[in-house]
Short mmCIF file of C-alpha atoms in Angstrom, two decimals:
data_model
loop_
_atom_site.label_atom_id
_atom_site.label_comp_id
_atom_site.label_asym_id
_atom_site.label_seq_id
_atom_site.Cartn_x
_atom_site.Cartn_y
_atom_site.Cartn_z
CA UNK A 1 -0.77 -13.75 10.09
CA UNK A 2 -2.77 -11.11 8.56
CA UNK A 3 -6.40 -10.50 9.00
CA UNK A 4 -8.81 -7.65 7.14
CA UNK A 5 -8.55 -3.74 7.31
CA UNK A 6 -12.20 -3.52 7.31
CA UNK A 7 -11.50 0.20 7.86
CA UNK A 8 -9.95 0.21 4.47
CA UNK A 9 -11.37 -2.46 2.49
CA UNK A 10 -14.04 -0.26 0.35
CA UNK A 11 -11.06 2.65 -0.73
CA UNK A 12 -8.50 -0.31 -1.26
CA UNK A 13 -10.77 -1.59 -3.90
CA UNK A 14 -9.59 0.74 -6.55
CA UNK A 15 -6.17 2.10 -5.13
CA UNK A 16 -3.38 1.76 -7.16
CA UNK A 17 -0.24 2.24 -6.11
CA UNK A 18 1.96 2.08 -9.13
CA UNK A 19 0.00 4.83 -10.82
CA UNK A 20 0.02 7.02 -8.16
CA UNK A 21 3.93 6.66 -8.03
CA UNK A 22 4.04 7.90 -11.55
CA UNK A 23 1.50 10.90 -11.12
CA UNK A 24 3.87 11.96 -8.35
CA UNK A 25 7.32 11.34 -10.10
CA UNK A 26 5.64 13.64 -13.49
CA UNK A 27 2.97 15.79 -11.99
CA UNK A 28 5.00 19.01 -11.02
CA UNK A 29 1.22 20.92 -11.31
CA UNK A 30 0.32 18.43 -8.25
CA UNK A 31 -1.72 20.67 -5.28
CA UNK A 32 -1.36 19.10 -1.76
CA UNK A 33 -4.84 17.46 -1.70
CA UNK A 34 -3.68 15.62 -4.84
CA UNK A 35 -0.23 14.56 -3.82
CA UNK A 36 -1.37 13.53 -0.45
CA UNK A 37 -3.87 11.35 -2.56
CA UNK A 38 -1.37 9.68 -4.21
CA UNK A 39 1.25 9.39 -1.24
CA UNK A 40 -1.83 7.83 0.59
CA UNK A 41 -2.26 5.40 -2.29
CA UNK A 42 1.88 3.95 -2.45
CA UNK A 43 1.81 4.01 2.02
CA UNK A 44 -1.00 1.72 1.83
CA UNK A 45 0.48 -0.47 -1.03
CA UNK A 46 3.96 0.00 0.56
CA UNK A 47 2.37 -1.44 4.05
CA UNK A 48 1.04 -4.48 1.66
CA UNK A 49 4.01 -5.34 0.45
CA UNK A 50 5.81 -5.40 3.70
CA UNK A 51 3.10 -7.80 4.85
CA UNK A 52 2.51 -9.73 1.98
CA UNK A 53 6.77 -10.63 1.88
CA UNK A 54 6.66 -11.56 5.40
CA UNK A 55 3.48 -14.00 5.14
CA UNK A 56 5.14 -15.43 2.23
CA UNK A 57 8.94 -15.88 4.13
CA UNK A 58 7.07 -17.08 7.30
CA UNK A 59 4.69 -19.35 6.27
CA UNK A 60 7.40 -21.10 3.44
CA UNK A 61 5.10 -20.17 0.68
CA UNK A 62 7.98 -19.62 -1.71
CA UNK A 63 9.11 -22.31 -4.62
CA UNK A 64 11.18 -24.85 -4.08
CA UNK A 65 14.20 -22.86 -5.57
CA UNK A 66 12.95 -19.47 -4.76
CA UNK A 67 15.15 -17.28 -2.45
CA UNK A 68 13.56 -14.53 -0.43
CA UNK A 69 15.20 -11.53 -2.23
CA UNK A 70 13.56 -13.07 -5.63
CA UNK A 71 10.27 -13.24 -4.39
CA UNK A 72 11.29 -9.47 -2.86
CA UNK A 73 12.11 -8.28 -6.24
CA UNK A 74 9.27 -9.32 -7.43
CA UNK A 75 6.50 -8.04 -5.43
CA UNK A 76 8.62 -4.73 -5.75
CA UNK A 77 8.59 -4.94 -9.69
CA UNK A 78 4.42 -5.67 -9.52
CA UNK A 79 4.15 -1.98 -8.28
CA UNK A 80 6.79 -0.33 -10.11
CA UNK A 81 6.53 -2.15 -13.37
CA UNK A 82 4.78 -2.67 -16.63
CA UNK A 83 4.19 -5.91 -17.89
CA UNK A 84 6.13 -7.08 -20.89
CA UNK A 85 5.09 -10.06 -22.18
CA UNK A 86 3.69 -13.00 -20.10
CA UNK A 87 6.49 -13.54 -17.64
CA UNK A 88 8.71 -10.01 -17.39
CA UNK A 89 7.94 -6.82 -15.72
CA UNK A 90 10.13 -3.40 -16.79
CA UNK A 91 10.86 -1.53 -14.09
CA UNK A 92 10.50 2.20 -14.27
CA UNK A 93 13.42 3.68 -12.14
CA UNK A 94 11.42 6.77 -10.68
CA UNK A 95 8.49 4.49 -10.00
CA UNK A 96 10.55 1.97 -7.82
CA UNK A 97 12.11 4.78 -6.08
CA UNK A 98 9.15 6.14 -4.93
CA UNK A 99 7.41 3.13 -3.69
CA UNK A 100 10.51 1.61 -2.28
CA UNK A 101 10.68 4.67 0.07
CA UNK A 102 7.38 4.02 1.55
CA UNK A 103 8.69 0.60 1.91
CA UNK A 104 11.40 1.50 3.96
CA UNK A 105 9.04 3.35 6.03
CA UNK A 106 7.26 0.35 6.61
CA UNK A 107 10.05 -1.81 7.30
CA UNK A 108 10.84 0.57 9.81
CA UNK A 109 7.93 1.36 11.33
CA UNK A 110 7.77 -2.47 12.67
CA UNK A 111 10.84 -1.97 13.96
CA UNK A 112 13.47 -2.99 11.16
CA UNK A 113 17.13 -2.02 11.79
CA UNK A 114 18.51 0.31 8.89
CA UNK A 115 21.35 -1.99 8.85
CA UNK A 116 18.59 -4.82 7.64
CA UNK A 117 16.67 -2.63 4.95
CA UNK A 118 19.88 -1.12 3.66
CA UNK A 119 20.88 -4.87 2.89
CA UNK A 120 17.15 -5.88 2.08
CA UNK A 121 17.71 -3.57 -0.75
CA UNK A 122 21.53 -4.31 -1.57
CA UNK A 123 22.79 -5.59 -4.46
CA UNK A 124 24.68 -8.71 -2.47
CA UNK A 125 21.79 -11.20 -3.07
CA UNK A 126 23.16 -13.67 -0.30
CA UNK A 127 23.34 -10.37 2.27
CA UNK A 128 19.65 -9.97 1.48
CA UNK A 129 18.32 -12.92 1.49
CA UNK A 130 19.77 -13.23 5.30
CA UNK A 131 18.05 -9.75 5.98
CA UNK A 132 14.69 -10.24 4.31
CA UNK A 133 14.29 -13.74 6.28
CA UNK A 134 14.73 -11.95 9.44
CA UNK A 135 12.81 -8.85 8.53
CA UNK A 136 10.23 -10.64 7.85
CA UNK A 137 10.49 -12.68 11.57
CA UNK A 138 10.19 -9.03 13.20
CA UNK A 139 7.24 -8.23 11.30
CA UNK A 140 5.60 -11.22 11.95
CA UNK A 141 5.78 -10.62 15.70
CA UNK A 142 5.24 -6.93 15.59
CA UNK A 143 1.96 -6.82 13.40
CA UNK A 144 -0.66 -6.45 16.17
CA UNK A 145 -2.77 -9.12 15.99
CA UNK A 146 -5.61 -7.12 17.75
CA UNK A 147 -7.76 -6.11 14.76
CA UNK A 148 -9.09 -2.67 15.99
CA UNK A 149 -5.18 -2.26 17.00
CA UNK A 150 -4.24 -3.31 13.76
CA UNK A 151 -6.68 -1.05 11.83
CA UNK A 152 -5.83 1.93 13.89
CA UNK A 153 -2.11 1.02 13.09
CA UNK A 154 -2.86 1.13 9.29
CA UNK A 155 -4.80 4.40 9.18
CA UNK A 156 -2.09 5.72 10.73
CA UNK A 157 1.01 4.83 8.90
CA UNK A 158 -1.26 5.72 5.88
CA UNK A 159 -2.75 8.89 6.81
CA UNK A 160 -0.86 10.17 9.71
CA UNK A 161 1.24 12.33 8.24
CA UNK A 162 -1.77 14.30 6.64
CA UNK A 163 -2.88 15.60 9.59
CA UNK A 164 0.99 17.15 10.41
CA UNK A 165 3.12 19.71 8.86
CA UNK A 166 6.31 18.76 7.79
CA UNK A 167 8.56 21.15 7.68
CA UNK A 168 11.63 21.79 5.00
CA UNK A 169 14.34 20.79 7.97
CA UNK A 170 12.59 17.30 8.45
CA UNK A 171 10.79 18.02 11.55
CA UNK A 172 7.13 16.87 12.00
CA UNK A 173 4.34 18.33 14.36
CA UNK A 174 0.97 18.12 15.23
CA UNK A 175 -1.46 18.86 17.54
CA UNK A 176 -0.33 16.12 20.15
CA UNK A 177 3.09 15.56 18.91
CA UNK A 178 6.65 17.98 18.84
CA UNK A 179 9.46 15.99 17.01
CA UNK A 180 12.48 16.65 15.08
CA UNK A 181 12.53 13.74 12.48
CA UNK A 182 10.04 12.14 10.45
CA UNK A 183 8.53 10.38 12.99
CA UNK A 184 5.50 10.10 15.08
CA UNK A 185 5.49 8.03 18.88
CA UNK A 186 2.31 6.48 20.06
CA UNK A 187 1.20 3.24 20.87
CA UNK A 188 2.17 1.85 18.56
CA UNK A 189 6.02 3.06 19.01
CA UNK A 190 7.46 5.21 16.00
CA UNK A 191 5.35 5.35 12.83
CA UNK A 192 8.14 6.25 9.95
CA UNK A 193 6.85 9.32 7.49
CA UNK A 194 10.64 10.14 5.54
CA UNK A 195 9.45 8.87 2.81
CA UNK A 196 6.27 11.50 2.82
CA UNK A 197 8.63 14.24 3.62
CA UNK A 198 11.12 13.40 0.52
CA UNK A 199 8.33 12.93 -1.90
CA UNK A 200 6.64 16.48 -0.92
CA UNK A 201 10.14 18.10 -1.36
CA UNK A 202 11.27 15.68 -4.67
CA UNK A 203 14.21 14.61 -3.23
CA UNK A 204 13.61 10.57 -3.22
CA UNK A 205 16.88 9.35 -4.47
CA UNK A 206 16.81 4.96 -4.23
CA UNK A 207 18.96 2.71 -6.07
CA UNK A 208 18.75 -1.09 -6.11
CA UNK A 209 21.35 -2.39 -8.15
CA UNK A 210 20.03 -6.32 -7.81
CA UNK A 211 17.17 -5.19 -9.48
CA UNK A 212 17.77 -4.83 -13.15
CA UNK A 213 15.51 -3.56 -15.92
CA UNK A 214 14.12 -6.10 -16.07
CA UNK A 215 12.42 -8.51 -13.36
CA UNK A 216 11.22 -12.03 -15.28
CA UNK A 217 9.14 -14.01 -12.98
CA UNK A 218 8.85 -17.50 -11.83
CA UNK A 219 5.71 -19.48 -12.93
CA UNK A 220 4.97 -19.47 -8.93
CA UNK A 221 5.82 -15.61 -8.68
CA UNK A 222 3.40 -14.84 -11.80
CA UNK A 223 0.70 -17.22 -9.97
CA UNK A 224 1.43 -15.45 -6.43
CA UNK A 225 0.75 -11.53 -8.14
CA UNK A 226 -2.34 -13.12 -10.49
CA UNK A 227 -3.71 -14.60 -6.76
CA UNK A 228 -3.16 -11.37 -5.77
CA UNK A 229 -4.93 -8.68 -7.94
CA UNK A 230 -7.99 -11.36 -7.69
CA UNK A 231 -7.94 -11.23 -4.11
CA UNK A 232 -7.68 -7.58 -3.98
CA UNK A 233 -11.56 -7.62 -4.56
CA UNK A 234 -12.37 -10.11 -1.79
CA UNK A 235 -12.45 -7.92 0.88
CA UNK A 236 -12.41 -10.99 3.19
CA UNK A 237 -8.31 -11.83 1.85
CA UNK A 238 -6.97 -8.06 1.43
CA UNK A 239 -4.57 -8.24 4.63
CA UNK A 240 -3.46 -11.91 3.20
CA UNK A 241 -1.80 -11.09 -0.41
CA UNK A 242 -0.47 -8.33 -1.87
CA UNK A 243 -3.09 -6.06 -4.41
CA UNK A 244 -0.30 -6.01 -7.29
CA UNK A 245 -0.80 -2.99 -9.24
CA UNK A 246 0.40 -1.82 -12.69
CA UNK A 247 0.13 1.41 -14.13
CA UNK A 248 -2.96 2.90 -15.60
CA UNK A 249 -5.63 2.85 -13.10
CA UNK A 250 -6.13 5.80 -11.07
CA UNK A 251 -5.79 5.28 -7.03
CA UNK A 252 -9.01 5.50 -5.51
CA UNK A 253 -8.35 6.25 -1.53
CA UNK A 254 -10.72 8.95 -1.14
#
């Protein structure tokens, strides 16, 4: 399904996503060149993740007793949690919140009902597992498959929004563009910025009671985020698996 954001590949490199969650959830001293560093950082790992689920649901890459809201969970809980021990991930509350904002934006932005992402993220595992399998359907036929299309498409759910002002009653403008949400029309149809808009004002507010405190993984889950971070620095696999972050490294976008 997915091909290479050549665009992207040398910043992707070093982004984290997870860390830049965490700078953003404590860094109240953050200026607006810094926090749109770090919002750049979870869009792009937010996009991956959206990607990286539907590859996974489409092309039956899951275990043989997986369901699609575990495998969910757990790409969630590689960029919102810290690893403790071998097979469990601790998920940091503000962390997930932030990064499962941008995910929503994603989700949205390739045209995913709110009625699916609100039960994507429910806590009725059966609902989700229905929604995720046919998010991930809609994905799969809305990612262009174009890939000048598709890299214009990710530089602009990833850095659109830093070239408009948001302002404090939600509505978004720019140079070509007059709207009253979060959201941006072009060729590609809507590109989704709430989550932007709710980070730069502190108000992102996301609760996903499936998910516990903990997230223990499956020896195919653990093998699928391992794949992962190595394929992160093969430049010819980024658009194929997620790049699973963890706190402590410092996003690297710009």
């Amino acid at each position: 399904m997915i091909m290479i954001f050549n665009s992207l590949a040398p910043q992707l490199l070093d982004s984290a996503a997870g860390d830049a969650a965490n700078k953003i959830a404590d860094g109240d001293g953050l200026d607006l060149a810094q926090l749109n560093h770090h919002v750049n950082a979870l869009r792009l790992g937010a996009l991956i993740v959206v990607l990286s689920l539907s590859d996974a649901i489409t092309s039956n890459d899951l275990d043989e007793n997986e369901l699609p809201s575990s495998r969910f969970d757990a790409l969630m809980a590689g960029f919102s949690g810290e690893e403790d021990g071998e097979d469990e991930l601790v998920i940091d509350e503000p962390t997930y919140s932030i990064i499962a904002a941008n995910v929503e934006d994603a989700f949205a932005s390739f045209g995913v009902s709110v009625d699916l992402i609100k039960a994507a993220f429910g806590d009725d595992a059966a609902e989700a597992d229905q929604a995720i399998e046919t998010i991930a359907e809609i994905v799969e036929s809305s990612v262009p498959t174009d890939e000048d299309e598709l890299n214009e498409f990710v530089q602009e759910f990833v850095f659109g929004a830093n070239n408009t002002d948001i302002d404090d009653d939600g509505s978004l403008y720019d140079a070509a563009t007059l709207g009253k949400t979060t959201v941006k029309s072009g060729k590609f149809g809507k590109v989704i910025y709430k989550a932007v808009k709710a980070v730069r004002n502190g108000k992102i507010v996301i609760k996903n009671t499936r998910v516990g405190g903990k997230v223990r993984l499956s020896p195919k889950q653990k093998q699928a985020l391992i794949k992962a971070r190595t394929k992160a620095h093969n430049s010819s696999a980024m658009k194929k698996r997620l790049r699973s972050v963890t706190k402590g490294k410092r996003a690297g976008l710009y």
